[in-house]
Amino acid sequence: ILRATDAIRRFPLIDVGGIPLMSTIAENWKSISEFCPDPSDVLISTYPKAGTTWTQEIVDLLLHNGDAEVCKRAPTVVRIPFLEICAPPPIPSGLDLLRQMKPPRVIKTHLPIQLVPKGFWENKCKVIYMARNAKDILVSYFYFDRMNLTQPEPGPWDGYIHKFMKGQLGWGSWYDHVKGYWKERNERNILYILYEDMKENPFREIKRIMHYLDLSVSEDVIERIVQLTSFQVMKDNPMANYSYIPKPVFDQSICAFMRKGEVGDWVNHFTPAQSQMFDEDYANQMKDVDIPFRFNI
Ligand code: A3P
């Protein structure tokens, strides 16, 4: 059981190499950036709210041949440490957890590609990048920042949209994040997957991950993994739904971590004027790439 301490608060963001990060991460930046993985370690990278937890569950199940019980051995944050997270107890520090684990490990990060510790590239670690359309991310992040009491106050919705467009939220610009990994995906052998594709056809996308990881599990097992990683099953799984994080850290009475898990919920939050303004800016910020994001499926 995790217990919160008085040290839990909404930490400010501090600039690290041009990226706003939680102050506790910024203060420990040297040891985070010097982390050296084993070549067998696998990195799951995302901008916040892109479906990180979903991808983590899929990868853990693939590595354990779809064994649901084994994948309930511990909460997500313990099974797959969050590399840069560093906050007072009860949040386990990523580096502390990683030191106690033997490779091959699966590691989570939200760092933009240029801040990922060099060792991941030098050791040619496998990297799975999950991306999600900007408008659904924005809505999801807005609710998350209200209930995650270690993140800065989100403030009102309209202002939050502008902070997102300017790259002022934790882990910086979504636009730069998705583009950074996209441009390097072939060169660095990054598996780039889209939340919307996973929603549309999880069987197909889980198979892609399986091939990328050089695993071979039966079609029955993939089918089982599809079921075990459905939104509803994960929402009810105490080892995957973040219910083990105490209320002073994640106040799920404000909003559940497993909130909706849908594509296109943004239409219920953006006014037509906000949507138009956002789209114009989006076209400009994304003009140099052609990532096949879908805002509806
Ligand atoms: P919503 O807030 O839109 O519901 P992350 O894990 O990167 O923080 O992302 C969290 C988002 O992914 C939340 O989005 C959450 O509901 C959604 N999510 C988590 N598990 C999911 C699943 N199995 N299927 C679909 N969406 C899922």
CSV table of C-alpha atoms and ligand atoms in Angstrom, one decimal:
chain,number,residue,atom,x,y,z
A,1,ILE,CA,0.0,0.0,0.0
A,2,LEU,CA,1.4,3.4,-1.0
A,3,ARG,CA,1.1,6.3,1.5
A,4,ALA,CA,1.2,9.9,0.5
A,5,THR,CA,3.4,12.3,2.5
A,6,ASP,CA,3.1,16.0,3.1
A,7,ALA,CA,5.8,16.6,0.4
A,8,ILE,CA,3.2,15.9,-2.3
A,9,ARG,CA,2.2,19.1,-4.0
A,10,ARG,CA,1.6,20.6,-7.4
A,11,PHE,CA,5.2,20.9,-8.6
A,12,PRO,CA,6.1,23.7,-10.9
A,13,LEU,CA,7.6,23.1,-14.3
A,14,ILE,CA,11.3,23.9,-14.9
A,15,ASP,CA,13.0,24.2,-18.2
A,16,VAL,CA,15.4,21.4,-19.2
A,17,GLY,CA,16.9,21.8,-22.6
A,18,GLY,CA,13.9,23.9,-23.7
A,19,ILE,CA,11.4,21.4,-22.3
A,20,PRO,CA,9.2,22.2,-19.3
A,21,LEU,CA,9.5,19.3,-16.8
A,22,MET,CA,8.3,18.7,-13.3
A,23,SER,CA,10.8,20.4,-10.9
A,24,THR,CA,11.6,17.1,-9.3
A,25,ILE,CA,12.7,15.7,-12.7
A,26,ALA,CA,14.7,18.9,-13.5
A,27,GLU,CA,16.5,18.7,-10.1
A,28,ASN,CA,17.6,15.1,-10.8
A,29,TRP,CA,18.2,15.6,-14.5
A,30,LYS,CA,21.9,14.6,-14.4
A,31,SER,CA,21.3,11.1,-13.1
A,32,ILE,CA,18.3,10.6,-15.4
A,33,SER,CA,20.2,11.6,-18.5
A,34,GLU,CA,23.1,9.4,-17.5
A,35,PHE,CA,20.9,6.3,-17.2
A,36,CYS,CA,22.4,3.5,-19.3
A,37,PRO,CA,20.0,0.8,-20.4
A,38,ASP,CA,20.9,-2.7,-21.4
A,39,PRO,CA,20.6,-3.5,-25.1
A,40,SER,CA,17.8,-6.0,-24.2
A,41,ASP,CA,15.7,-3.3,-22.5
A,42,VAL,CA,12.6,-2.0,-24.4
A,43,LEU,CA,11.5,1.6,-24.2
A,44,ILE,CA,7.8,2.7,-24.4
A,45,SER,CA,7.7,6.4,-25.3
A,46,THR,CA,4.7,8.7,-25.5
A,47,TYR,CA,3.6,12.2,-25.0
A,48,PRO,CA,1.4,12.2,-21.9
A,49,LYS,CA,-2.1,10.8,-22.4
A,50,ALA,CA,-1.4,9.1,-25.7
A,51,GLY,CA,-2.2,5.6,-24.4
A,52,THR,CA,0.9,4.8,-22.4
A,53,THR,CA,-0.7,2.6,-19.9
A,54,TRP,CA,-2.5,0.7,-22.6
A,55,THR,CA,0.7,0.1,-24.5
A,56,GLN,CA,2.4,-1.0,-21.3
A,57,GLU,CA,-0.3,-3.6,-20.5
A,58,ILE,CA,-0.1,-4.9,-24.1
A,59,VAL,CA,3.7,-5.3,-24.0
A,60,ASP,CA,3.7,-6.9,-20.6
A,61,LEU,CA,1.1,-9.4,-21.8
A,62,LEU,CA,2.9,-10.2,-25.0
A,63,LEU,CA,6.1,-10.8,-23.0
A,64,HIS,CA,4.2,-13.2,-20.8
A,65,ASN,CA,2.3,-15.0,-23.4
A,66,GLY,CA,-1.0,-13.5,-22.4
A,67,ASP,CA,-0.9,-14.7,-18.8
A,68,ALA,CA,-3.3,-12.4,-17.0
A,69,GLU,CA,-2.3,-13.5,-13.5
A,70,VAL,CA,1.4,-12.8,-14.0
A,71,CYS,CA,0.6,-9.4,-15.4
A,72,LYS,CA,-1.2,-8.7,-12.1
A,73,ARG,CA,2.0,-9.3,-10.1
A,74,ALA,CA,2.3,-5.6,-9.4
A,75,PRO,CA,0.9,-2.2,-10.5
A,76,THR,CA,1.9,-0.8,-13.9
A,77,VAL,CA,4.4,1.7,-12.3
A,78,VAL,CA,6.3,-1.2,-10.7
A,79,ARG,CA,6.2,-3.6,-13.6
A,80,ILE,CA,7.3,-1.0,-16.1
A,81,PRO,CA,9.2,1.8,-14.4
A,82,PHE,CA,8.7,5.4,-15.5
A,83,LEU,CA,12.3,6.4,-16.3
A,84,GLU,CA,12.3,10.1,-15.3
A,85,ILE,CA,9.7,10.2,-12.6
A,86,CYS,CA,11.1,11.4,-9.4
A,87,ALA,CA,8.9,12.7,-6.7
A,88,PRO,CA,8.5,12.3,-2.9
A,89,PRO,CA,7.0,9.0,-1.7
A,90,PRO,CA,4.7,7.3,-2.5
A,91,ILE,CA,5.6,7.8,-6.1
A,92,PRO,CA,8.4,5.3,-6.8
A,93,SER,CA,11.3,6.9,-8.5
A,94,GLY,CA,12.0,5.4,-11.9
A,95,LEU,CA,15.7,5.1,-11.4
A,96,ASP,CA,15.4,3.4,-8.0
A,97,LEU,CA,13.1,0.8,-9.4
A,98,LEU,CA,15.3,0.2,-12.4
A,99,ARG,CA,18.3,-0.3,-10.2
A,100,GLN,CA,16.5,-3.2,-8.5
A,101,MET,CA,15.5,-4.9,-11.7
A,102,LYS,CA,17.6,-7.1,-14.0
A,103,PRO,CA,17.4,-6.7,-17.7
A,104,PRO,CA,15.5,-7.2,-19.9
A,105,ARG,CA,13.3,-4.5,-18.6
A,106,VAL,CA,10.5,-2.5,-20.1
A,107,ILE,CA,10.8,1.2,-19.4
A,108,LYS,CA,8.3,4.0,-19.8
A,109,THR,CA,9.2,7.6,-20.7
A,110,HIS,CA,7.5,10.8,-21.8
A,111,LEU,CA,10.7,12.4,-22.8
A,112,PRO,CA,11.0,14.0,-26.3
A,113,ILE,CA,13.5,12.2,-28.5
A,114,GLN,CA,16.3,14.7,-28.0
A,115,LEU,CA,16.2,14.2,-24.2
A,116,VAL,CA,16.1,10.4,-24.2
A,117,PRO,CA,19.3,9.2,-22.6
A,118,LYS,CA,21.9,8.5,-25.3
A,119,GLY,CA,22.4,4.9,-24.1
A,120,PHE,CA,19.1,3.8,-25.6
A,121,TRP,CA,20.4,4.7,-29.1
A,122,GLU,CA,24.0,3.6,-28.5
A,123,ASN,CA,22.7,0.2,-27.4
A,124,LYS,CA,20.1,0.0,-30.1
A,125,CYS,CA,17.3,-0.7,-27.7
A,126,LYS,CA,13.9,-1.3,-29.1
A,127,VAL,CA,11.6,1.7,-28.9
A,128,ILE,CA,7.8,1.7,-29.2
A,129,TYR,CA,6.3,5.1,-29.7
A,130,MET,CA,2.5,5.5,-29.3
A,131,ALA,CA,0.9,8.7,-30.6
A,132,ARG,CA,-2.6,10.0,-30.4
A,133,ASN,CA,-4.4,12.8,-32.1
A,134,ALA,CA,-3.8,16.3,-30.6
A,135,LYS,CA,-7.4,17.1,-29.7
A,136,ASP,CA,-8.2,14.0,-27.7
A,137,ILE,CA,-4.8,14.3,-26.0
A,138,LEU,CA,-5.7,17.9,-25.0
A,139,VAL,CA,-9.0,16.8,-23.4
A,140,SER,CA,-7.4,13.9,-21.7
A,141,TYR,CA,-4.5,15.9,-20.4
A,142,PHE,CA,-6.9,18.6,-19.1
A,143,TYR,CA,-8.8,16.1,-17.0
A,144,PHE,CA,-5.6,14.5,-15.9
A,145,ASP,CA,-4.0,17.7,-14.7
A,146,ARG,CA,-7.1,18.3,-12.6
A,147,MET,CA,-6.9,15.0,-10.8
A,148,ASN,CA,-3.1,14.6,-10.7
A,149,LEU,CA,-2.2,16.7,-7.8
A,150,THR,CA,1.5,16.8,-8.6
A,151,GLN,CA,1.0,18.6,-11.9
A,152,PRO,CA,0.4,22.4,-12.2
A,153,GLU,CA,-3.2,23.5,-12.0
A,154,PRO,CA,-4.7,23.3,-15.5
A,155,GLY,CA,-6.8,26.5,-15.1
A,156,PRO,CA,-9.7,27.1,-17.4
A,157,TRP,CA,-10.2,25.1,-20.6
A,158,ASP,CA,-9.8,27.9,-23.0
A,159,GLY,CA,-6.4,29.0,-21.5
A,160,TYR,CA,-5.4,25.3,-21.4
A,161,ILE,CA,-5.8,25.0,-25.1
A,162,HIS,CA,-3.4,27.9,-25.6
A,163,LYS,CA,-0.9,26.5,-23.2
A,164,PHE,CA,-1.0,23.2,-25.2
A,165,MET,CA,-0.5,25.1,-28.5
A,166,LYS,CA,2.5,26.9,-27.1
A,167,GLY,CA,4.1,23.8,-25.7
A,168,GLN,CA,3.8,25.0,-22.1
A,169,LEU,CA,2.5,21.8,-20.5
A,170,GLY,CA,4.6,19.2,-18.8
A,171,TRP,CA,6.9,17.5,-21.3
A,172,GLY,CA,6.6,20.4,-23.7
A,173,SER,CA,5.2,20.7,-27.2
A,174,TRP,CA,3.0,17.8,-28.4
A,175,TYR,CA,3.8,18.9,-32.0
A,176,ASP,CA,7.6,18.7,-31.6
A,177,HIS,CA,7.2,15.4,-29.6
A,178,VAL,CA,5.3,13.5,-32.3
A,179,LYS,CA,7.4,15.0,-35.1
A,180,GLY,CA,10.7,14.2,-33.4
A,181,TYR,CA,10.1,10.5,-33.2
A,182,TRP,CA,8.3,10.4,-36.6
A,183,LYS,CA,11.3,11.8,-38.4
A,184,GLU,CA,13.7,9.4,-36.7
A,185,ARG,CA,11.5,6.3,-36.9
A,186,ASN,CA,13.3,4.6,-39.8
A,187,GLU,CA,16.8,5.6,-38.9
A,188,ARG,CA,16.5,4.5,-35.3
A,189,ASN,CA,14.2,1.5,-35.9
A,190,ILE,CA,11.3,3.0,-33.8
A,191,LEU,CA,7.9,1.3,-34.0
A,192,TYR,CA,5.5,4.1,-34.4
A,193,ILE,CA,1.9,3.3,-33.5
A,194,LEU,CA,-1.3,5.4,-33.4
A,195,TYR,CA,-3.9,5.2,-30.7
A,196,GLU,CA,-6.7,5.5,-33.3
A,197,ASP,CA,-5.3,2.5,-35.2
A,198,MET,CA,-5.1,0.5,-32.0
A,199,LYS,CA,-8.7,1.4,-31.2
A,200,GLU,CA,-9.8,0.5,-34.7
A,201,ASN,CA,-8.1,-2.9,-34.9
A,202,PRO,CA,-6.2,-3.9,-31.8
A,203,PHE,CA,-5.6,-7.4,-33.1
A,204,ARG,CA,-3.6,-6.0,-36.1
A,205,GLU,CA,-1.7,-3.5,-34.0
A,206,ILE,CA,-0.8,-5.9,-31.2
A,207,LYS,CA,0.5,-8.3,-33.9
A,208,ARG,CA,2.7,-5.4,-35.2
A,209,ILE,CA,4.1,-5.0,-31.7
A,210,MET,CA,4.7,-8.7,-31.4
A,211,HIS,CA,6.7,-8.9,-34.6
A,212,TYR,CA,8.7,-5.8,-33.6
A,213,LEU,CA,9.6,-7.5,-30.3
A,214,ASP,CA,10.6,-10.7,-32.2
A,215,LEU,CA,8.0,-12.6,-30.2
A,216,SER,CA,5.7,-15.3,-31.5
A,217,VAL,CA,2.5,-15.9,-29.7
A,218,SER,CA,-0.5,-17.7,-31.0
A,219,GLU,CA,-3.5,-16.0,-32.6
A,220,ASP,CA,-5.6,-17.2,-29.6
A,221,VAL,CA,-3.3,-15.5,-27.3
A,222,ILE,CA,-3.4,-12.3,-29.3
A,223,GLU,CA,-7.2,-12.5,-29.1
A,224,ARG,CA,-7.0,-12.9,-25.4
A,225,ILE,CA,-4.7,-9.9,-25.1
A,226,VAL,CA,-7.2,-7.8,-27.1
A,227,GLN,CA,-9.8,-8.7,-24.5
A,228,LEU,CA,-7.5,-8.2,-21.5
A,229,THR,CA,-6.5,-4.7,-22.7
A,230,SER,CA,-9.9,-3.5,-23.6
A,231,PHE,CA,-10.8,-0.2,-21.9
A,232,GLN,CA,-13.4,-1.8,-19.6
A,233,VAL,CA,-11.2,-4.7,-18.5
A,234,MET,CA,-8.3,-2.4,-17.8
A,235,LYS,CA,-10.6,0.0,-16.0
A,236,ASP,CA,-11.6,-2.8,-13.7
A,237,ASN,CA,-8.1,-4.2,-13.2
A,238,PRO,CA,-6.6,-2.8,-10.0
A,239,MET,CA,-3.1,-3.4,-11.3
A,240,ALA,CA,-3.7,-1.3,-14.4
A,241,ASN,CA,-6.1,1.4,-13.4
A,242,TYR,CA,-3.9,3.5,-11.0
A,243,SER,CA,-6.3,2.9,-8.1
A,244,TYR,CA,-3.2,2.0,-6.0
A,245,ILE,CA,-2.0,5.6,-6.2
A,246,PRO,CA,-3.4,7.4,-3.1
A,247,LYS,CA,-5.9,10.3,-3.3
A,248,PRO,CA,-3.5,13.0,-2.3
A,249,VAL,CA,-1.6,12.2,-5.5
A,250,PHE,CA,-4.3,11.1,-8.0
A,251,ASP,CA,-7.7,12.3,-6.8
A,252,GLN,CA,-9.9,10.0,-8.9
A,253,SER,CA,-13.0,11.5,-7.4
A,254,ILE,CA,-12.3,14.4,-9.6
A,255,CYS,CA,-11.8,12.2,-12.7
A,256,ALA,CA,-11.0,8.5,-13.2
A,257,PHE,CA,-7.6,7.8,-14.7
A,258,MET,CA,-9.4,5.4,-17.0
A,259,ARG,CA,-11.7,8.2,-18.1
A,260,LYS,CA,-13.3,7.4,-21.4
A,261,GLY,CA,-10.8,5.7,-23.7
A,262,GLU,CA,-12.4,6.9,-26.9
A,263,VAL,CA,-11.5,8.5,-30.2
A,264,GLY,CA,-13.3,11.8,-30.9
A,265,ASP,CA,-14.4,12.8,-27.4
A,266,TRP,CA,-12.9,16.2,-28.2
A,267,VAL,CA,-16.1,17.3,-30.0
A,268,ASN,CA,-17.8,17.4,-26.6
A,269,HIS,CA,-15.2,19.9,-25.3
A,270,PHE,CA,-14.1,22.2,-28.2
A,271,THR,CA,-16.5,24.9,-29.2
A,272,PRO,CA,-16.7,25.3,-33.0
A,273,ALA,CA,-14.6,28.5,-32.7
A,274,GLN,CA,-12.0,26.9,-30.5
A,275,SER,CA,-11.8,24.0,-33.0
A,276,GLN,CA,-11.3,26.3,-36.0
A,277,MET,CA,-8.6,28.3,-34.2
A,278,PHE,CA,-6.9,25.1,-33.1
A,279,ASP,CA,-7.0,23.6,-36.6
A,280,GLU,CA,-5.5,26.7,-38.2
A,281,ASP,CA,-2.6,26.7,-35.9
A,282,TYR,CA,-2.3,22.9,-36.2
A,283,ALA,CA,-1.9,23.1,-40.0
A,284,ASN,CA,0.9,25.5,-39.5
A,285,GLN,CA,2.7,23.6,-36.8
A,286,MET,CA,2.4,20.3,-38.6
A,287,LYS,CA,3.1,21.4,-42.2
A,288,ASP,CA,6.5,19.8,-42.4
A,289,VAL,CA,5.2,16.3,-41.7
A,290,ASP,CA,2.5,14.0,-42.8
A,291,ILE,CA,1.7,11.8,-39.8
A,292,PRO,CA,-1.6,10.1,-40.5
A,293,PHE,CA,-3.5,11.2,-37.4
A,294,ARG,CA,-7.2,10.8,-37.3
A,295,PHE,CA,-9.5,12.9,-35.2
A,296,ASN,CA,-12.4,10.4,-35.6
A,297,ILE,CA,-12.6,6.8,-36.7
B,1,A3P,P1,-9.0,9.5,-21.9
B,1,A3P,O1,-8.7,10.5,-20.8
B,1,A3P,O2,-9.4,10.1,-23.2
B,1,A3P,O3,-10.1,8.5,-21.4
B,1,A3P,P2,-1.8,7.5,-20.6
B,1,A3P,O4,-1.8,6.1,-20.2
B,1,A3P,O5,-0.8,7.9,-21.7
B,1,A3P,O6,-1.8,8.5,-19.5
B,1,A3P,O7,-3.2,7.8,-21.4
B,1,A3P,C1,-4.4,7.8,-20.7
B,1,A3P,C2,-5.5,7.8,-21.7
B,1,A3P,O8,-5.6,6.5,-22.4
B,1,A3P,C3,-6.9,8.0,-21.1
B,1,A3P,O9,-7.7,8.6,-22.1
B,1,A3P,C4,-7.3,6.6,-20.8
B,1,A3P,O10,-8.7,6.4,-20.6
B,1,A3P,C5,-6.9,5.9,-22.1
B,1,A3P,N1,-6.8,4.5,-22.0
B,1,A3P,C6,-6.2,3.7,-21.0
B,1,A3P,N2,-6.3,2.4,-21.2
B,1,A3P,C7,-7.0,2.3,-22.4
B,1,A3P,C8,-7.5,1.2,-23.1
B,1,A3P,N3,-7.3,-0.1,-22.7
B,1,A3P,N4,-8.2,1.4,-24.3
B,1,A3P,C9,-8.4,2.7,-24.7
B,1,A3P,N5,-8.0,3.8,-24.0
B,1,A3P,C10,-7.3,3.6,-22.9
